[in-house]
Amino acid sequence: MLIKRPPFCPIAALTPAQISQLSPRTRDKGVSVGVAILLESKDGGILLTRRAAHLRIFPSVWVPPGGHVERGETLEQAVLRELEEETGLASSLVRTQDVRMLTLWESTYPSRLDVGLPRYHHAVIYFHAKCNVNEHLLTVNPDPGEVDGYLWIDRATMTRWLASDNEYAGAMGVQASSSDVTEQVRAQIWREGEWNEENIQVAQLIAEQGVNRISTGTKWSLLQWILAAQQ
């Protein structure tokens, strides 16, 4: 399994003086384990969710369903439980034996030292699983306390989006291309107590920083999903 950290990883760049400034909780806790799942529908869509704006870590950022691992759980059991808790999709949609590890990503929050010293440090294991139901037949019913948006994205569209990054374009064997700043995608957004279909700017989704973007680790996991299909 491929292990990756972002080139701007704060943990790798910490100086001794900065390490001494970390809170005891952060310094002594070590690395926590998280799990996330790229759930693929029968017709090839991947489900992404937007973390609720009030969450402490990566608020208003798009990620696959996922979370922590409880005592006594296998990693596969944990990621299927999180899938059901966050999206309302039954974990029985996918057999545990069909859940496969895709990649591991080292994650810190804040994600850059110019924003602040790291407070959280995770090793996030991304999984992939394909269910036998088409996207439009899957009833997503997220918990608005954790998820305030969701969308489906197919492989061809994601390949085109990632091609705006030279490194990712090279890995996929496609020509690098600039993104269309006017392009939008439809998403379900929780607003004023109900779900509404709204347009999201693609330029926001693929931005490197800010809210309403796809997380860097998620982009990396989607790249691995695309590459796996090419093999």
Coordinates of C-alpha atoms in Angstrom, one line a residue:
M1 CA 0.0 0.0 0.0
L2 CA 1.3 3.4 -1.0
I3 CA 2.0 5.8 1.9
K4 CA 1.9 9.6 1.1
R5 CA 2.2 12.9 2.9
P6 CA 1.6 16.3 1.3
P7 CA 4.8 18.2 0.2
F8 CA 3.8 21.0 2.7
C9 CA 3.3 18.6 5.6
P10 CA 3.8 20.6 8.8
I11 CA 5.1 17.6 10.8
A12 CA 8.1 17.2 8.5
A13 CA 8.9 20.9 8.7
L14 CA 8.6 21.5 12.4
T15 CA 11.7 23.1 14.0
P16 CA 12.8 22.1 17.6
A17 CA 11.5 25.5 18.8
Q18 CA 8.1 24.8 17.2
I19 CA 7.9 21.3 18.7
S20 CA 8.5 22.8 22.1
Q21 CA 5.5 25.1 21.5
L22 CA 3.1 22.2 20.8
S23 CA 0.4 21.5 23.4
P24 CA 1.2 18.5 25.7
R25 CA -1.9 16.8 24.3
T26 CA -0.7 17.2 20.7
R27 CA 2.9 16.3 21.5
D28 CA 2.2 13.3 23.6
K29 CA -0.8 11.7 21.9
G30 CA 1.0 10.4 18.9
V31 CA -0.6 9.6 15.6
S32 CA -4.3 8.7 15.5
V33 CA -5.8 6.3 12.9
G34 CA -8.7 7.4 10.7
V35 CA -10.5 5.6 7.9
A36 CA -12.3 6.8 4.8
I37 CA -14.1 5.0 1.9
L38 CA -14.4 5.7 -1.8
L39 CA -17.8 4.2 -2.3
E40 CA -18.3 3.5 -6.0
S41 CA -21.8 3.0 -7.4
K42 CA -22.6 0.3 -10.0
D43 CA -22.5 3.0 -12.7
G44 CA -19.1 4.4 -11.6
G45 CA -19.9 7.4 -9.4
I46 CA -17.8 8.1 -6.2
L47 CA -19.6 9.7 -3.2
L48 CA -18.0 12.7 -1.6
T49 CA -19.4 14.5 1.4
R50 CA -18.7 18.0 2.8
R51 CA -17.8 18.1 6.5
A52 CA -20.1 20.3 8.5
A53 CA -19.0 23.9 9.1
H54 CA -18.9 23.6 12.9
L55 CA -16.5 20.6 13.0
R56 CA -13.1 21.2 14.6
I57 CA -11.0 19.5 11.9
F58 CA -11.3 20.5 8.2
P59 CA -14.7 22.2 8.4
S60 CA -16.5 22.7 5.1
V61 CA -14.0 20.5 3.2
W62 CA -15.1 17.7 0.8
V63 CA -13.9 14.2 1.8
P64 CA -15.2 10.6 1.4
P65 CA -17.3 9.2 4.3
G66 CA -15.1 8.2 7.2
G67 CA -14.0 8.7 10.7
H68 CA -12.4 7.0 13.7
V69 CA -11.8 3.3 14.6
E70 CA -13.5 2.0 17.7
R71 CA -11.9 -0.5 20.1
G72 CA -12.5 -4.0 18.8
E73 CA -13.3 -3.1 15.2
T74 CA -11.3 -4.1 12.2
L75 CA -10.5 -1.2 9.8
E76 CA -13.0 -2.6 7.3
Q77 CA -15.8 -2.7 9.9
A78 CA -15.0 0.8 11.1
V79 CA -15.2 2.3 7.6
L80 CA -18.5 0.6 6.8
R81 CA -19.9 1.8 10.2
E82 CA -18.8 5.3 9.4
L83 CA -20.3 5.1 5.9
E84 CA -23.7 4.2 7.4
E85 CA -23.5 6.8 10.3
E86 CA -22.6 9.7 8.0
T87 CA -24.6 9.0 4.9
G88 CA -27.5 6.8 6.0
L89 CA -26.5 4.2 3.4
A90 CA -26.7 0.7 4.8
S91 CA -23.3 -0.8 5.5
S92 CA -24.7 -4.1 4.0
L93 CA -24.5 -2.5 0.5
V94 CA -20.9 -3.7 0.6
R95 CA -19.5 -6.9 1.8
T96 CA -16.6 -6.5 4.2
Q97 CA -14.4 -8.8 2.1
D98 CA -15.0 -6.5 -0.9
V99 CA -13.5 -3.5 0.9
R100 CA -9.9 -3.0 -0.2
M101 CA -7.2 -0.7 1.1
L102 CA -6.3 1.9 -1.5
T103 CA -3.7 4.2 0.1
L104 CA -2.5 5.7 3.4
W105 CA -2.3 9.5 3.8
E106 CA -0.5 11.4 6.6
S107 CA -2.9 14.2 7.7
T108 CA -2.4 17.2 10.0
Y109 CA -4.7 20.0 11.1
P110 CA -4.1 22.8 10.5
S111 CA -2.6 21.6 7.3
R112 CA 0.0 24.4 6.9
L113 CA 2.4 26.0 9.4
D114 CA 1.5 29.5 8.1
V115 CA -2.0 28.8 9.5
G116 CA -0.9 27.5 12.8
L117 CA 1.0 24.8 14.7
P118 CA -0.5 21.3 14.2
R119 CA -3.1 20.3 16.7
Y120 CA -4.2 16.9 15.2
H121 CA -2.1 14.3 13.5
H122 CA -3.7 11.3 11.7
A123 CA -2.8 8.4 9.5
V124 CA -5.9 8.1 7.3
I125 CA -6.4 4.8 5.5
Y126 CA -8.5 5.2 2.3
F127 CA -10.5 2.2 1.2
H128 CA -12.4 1.5 -2.0
A129 CA -15.5 -0.6 -2.4
K130 CA -18.0 -1.0 -5.3
C131 CA -21.7 -1.6 -4.6
N132 CA -24.2 -3.2 -7.0
V133 CA -26.6 -0.3 -7.1
N134 CA -26.7 2.6 -9.5
E135 CA -26.1 6.1 -8.2
H136 CA -29.6 7.4 -8.7
L137 CA -31.1 4.4 -6.8
L138 CA -29.0 5.1 -3.7
T139 CA -30.8 7.1 -1.1
V140 CA -28.2 9.2 0.7
N141 CA -29.6 10.6 4.0
P142 CA -26.6 12.2 5.8
D143 CA -26.5 13.3 9.4
P144 CA -26.4 17.2 9.1
G145 CA -24.5 17.3 12.3
E146 CA -21.5 15.8 10.5
V147 CA -22.2 16.3 6.8
D148 CA -23.8 19.3 5.2
G149 CA -23.3 18.4 1.5
Y150 CA -22.8 15.5 -0.8
L151 CA -22.2 14.9 -4.5
W152 CA -21.3 12.1 -6.9
I153 CA -18.4 12.3 -9.3
D154 CA -17.4 9.9 -12.1
R155 CA -13.9 8.8 -13.1
A156 CA -13.7 10.8 -16.4
T157 CA -14.7 14.1 -14.7
M158 CA -12.3 13.5 -11.8
T159 CA -9.5 12.7 -14.2
R160 CA -10.1 16.0 -16.0
W161 CA -10.2 17.9 -12.7
L162 CA -7.0 16.4 -11.5
A163 CA -5.2 17.1 -14.8
S164 CA -5.0 20.7 -13.7
D165 CA -2.1 19.5 -11.4
N166 CA 1.0 18.7 -13.4
E167 CA 2.1 16.0 -11.1
Y168 CA -1.2 14.2 -11.2
A169 CA -1.6 14.7 -15.0
G170 CA 1.8 13.0 -15.4
A171 CA 0.9 10.1 -13.1
M172 CA -2.4 9.5 -15.1
G173 CA -0.6 9.8 -18.5
V174 CA -2.8 12.7 -19.7
Q175 CA -1.9 16.2 -20.8
A176 CA -2.0 18.8 -18.1
S177 CA -4.8 21.3 -18.6
S178 CA -6.1 24.4 -16.9
S179 CA -9.4 24.1 -15.2
D180 CA -12.5 25.9 -16.6
V181 CA -13.1 28.6 -13.9
T182 CA -16.8 28.7 -15.0
E183 CA -17.5 25.0 -14.6
Q184 CA -20.0 24.0 -11.9
V185 CA -21.2 20.7 -10.5
R186 CA -24.5 19.9 -8.9
A187 CA -24.5 19.0 -5.2
Q188 CA -27.0 18.5 -2.4
I189 CA -26.4 21.1 0.3
W190 CA -28.1 21.3 3.8
R191 CA -29.4 24.8 4.2
E192 CA -32.1 26.1 6.5
G193 CA -33.2 22.7 7.7
E194 CA -33.5 20.9 4.4
W195 CA -31.5 19.5 1.5
N196 CA -31.3 21.6 -1.6
E197 CA -29.7 21.0 -5.0
E198 CA -27.1 23.8 -5.6
N199 CA -24.3 24.5 -8.0
I200 CA -20.7 24.3 -6.7
Q201 CA -17.8 26.0 -8.5
V202 CA -15.3 23.4 -9.6
A203 CA -12.5 26.0 -9.2
Q204 CA -13.4 26.0 -5.5
L205 CA -13.4 22.2 -5.3
I206 CA -10.0 21.7 -6.7
A207 CA -8.4 24.7 -5.0
E208 CA -5.3 23.9 -2.7
Q209 CA -6.6 25.9 0.3
G210 CA -9.8 27.3 1.7
V211 CA -13.3 26.0 2.4
N212 CA -15.5 24.1 0.0
R213 CA -12.5 22.3 -1.5
I214 CA -11.7 18.7 -1.9
S215 CA -9.0 17.8 0.7
T216 CA -5.5 17.1 -0.6
G217 CA -5.6 13.5 0.8
T218 CA -8.9 12.9 -0.9
K219 CA -7.4 14.1 -4.2
W220 CA -4.5 11.7 -3.7
S221 CA -6.9 8.8 -3.0
L222 CA -9.0 9.6 -6.1
L223 CA -5.8 9.5 -8.1
Q224 CA -5.0 6.0 -6.8
W225 CA -8.6 5.0 -7.7
I226 CA -8.1 6.2 -11.2
L227 CA -4.6 4.6 -11.6
A228 CA -6.0 1.3 -10.3
A229 CA -8.6 1.2 -13.0
Q230 CA -5.8 1.7 -15.6
Q231 CA -3.9 -1.4 -14.5

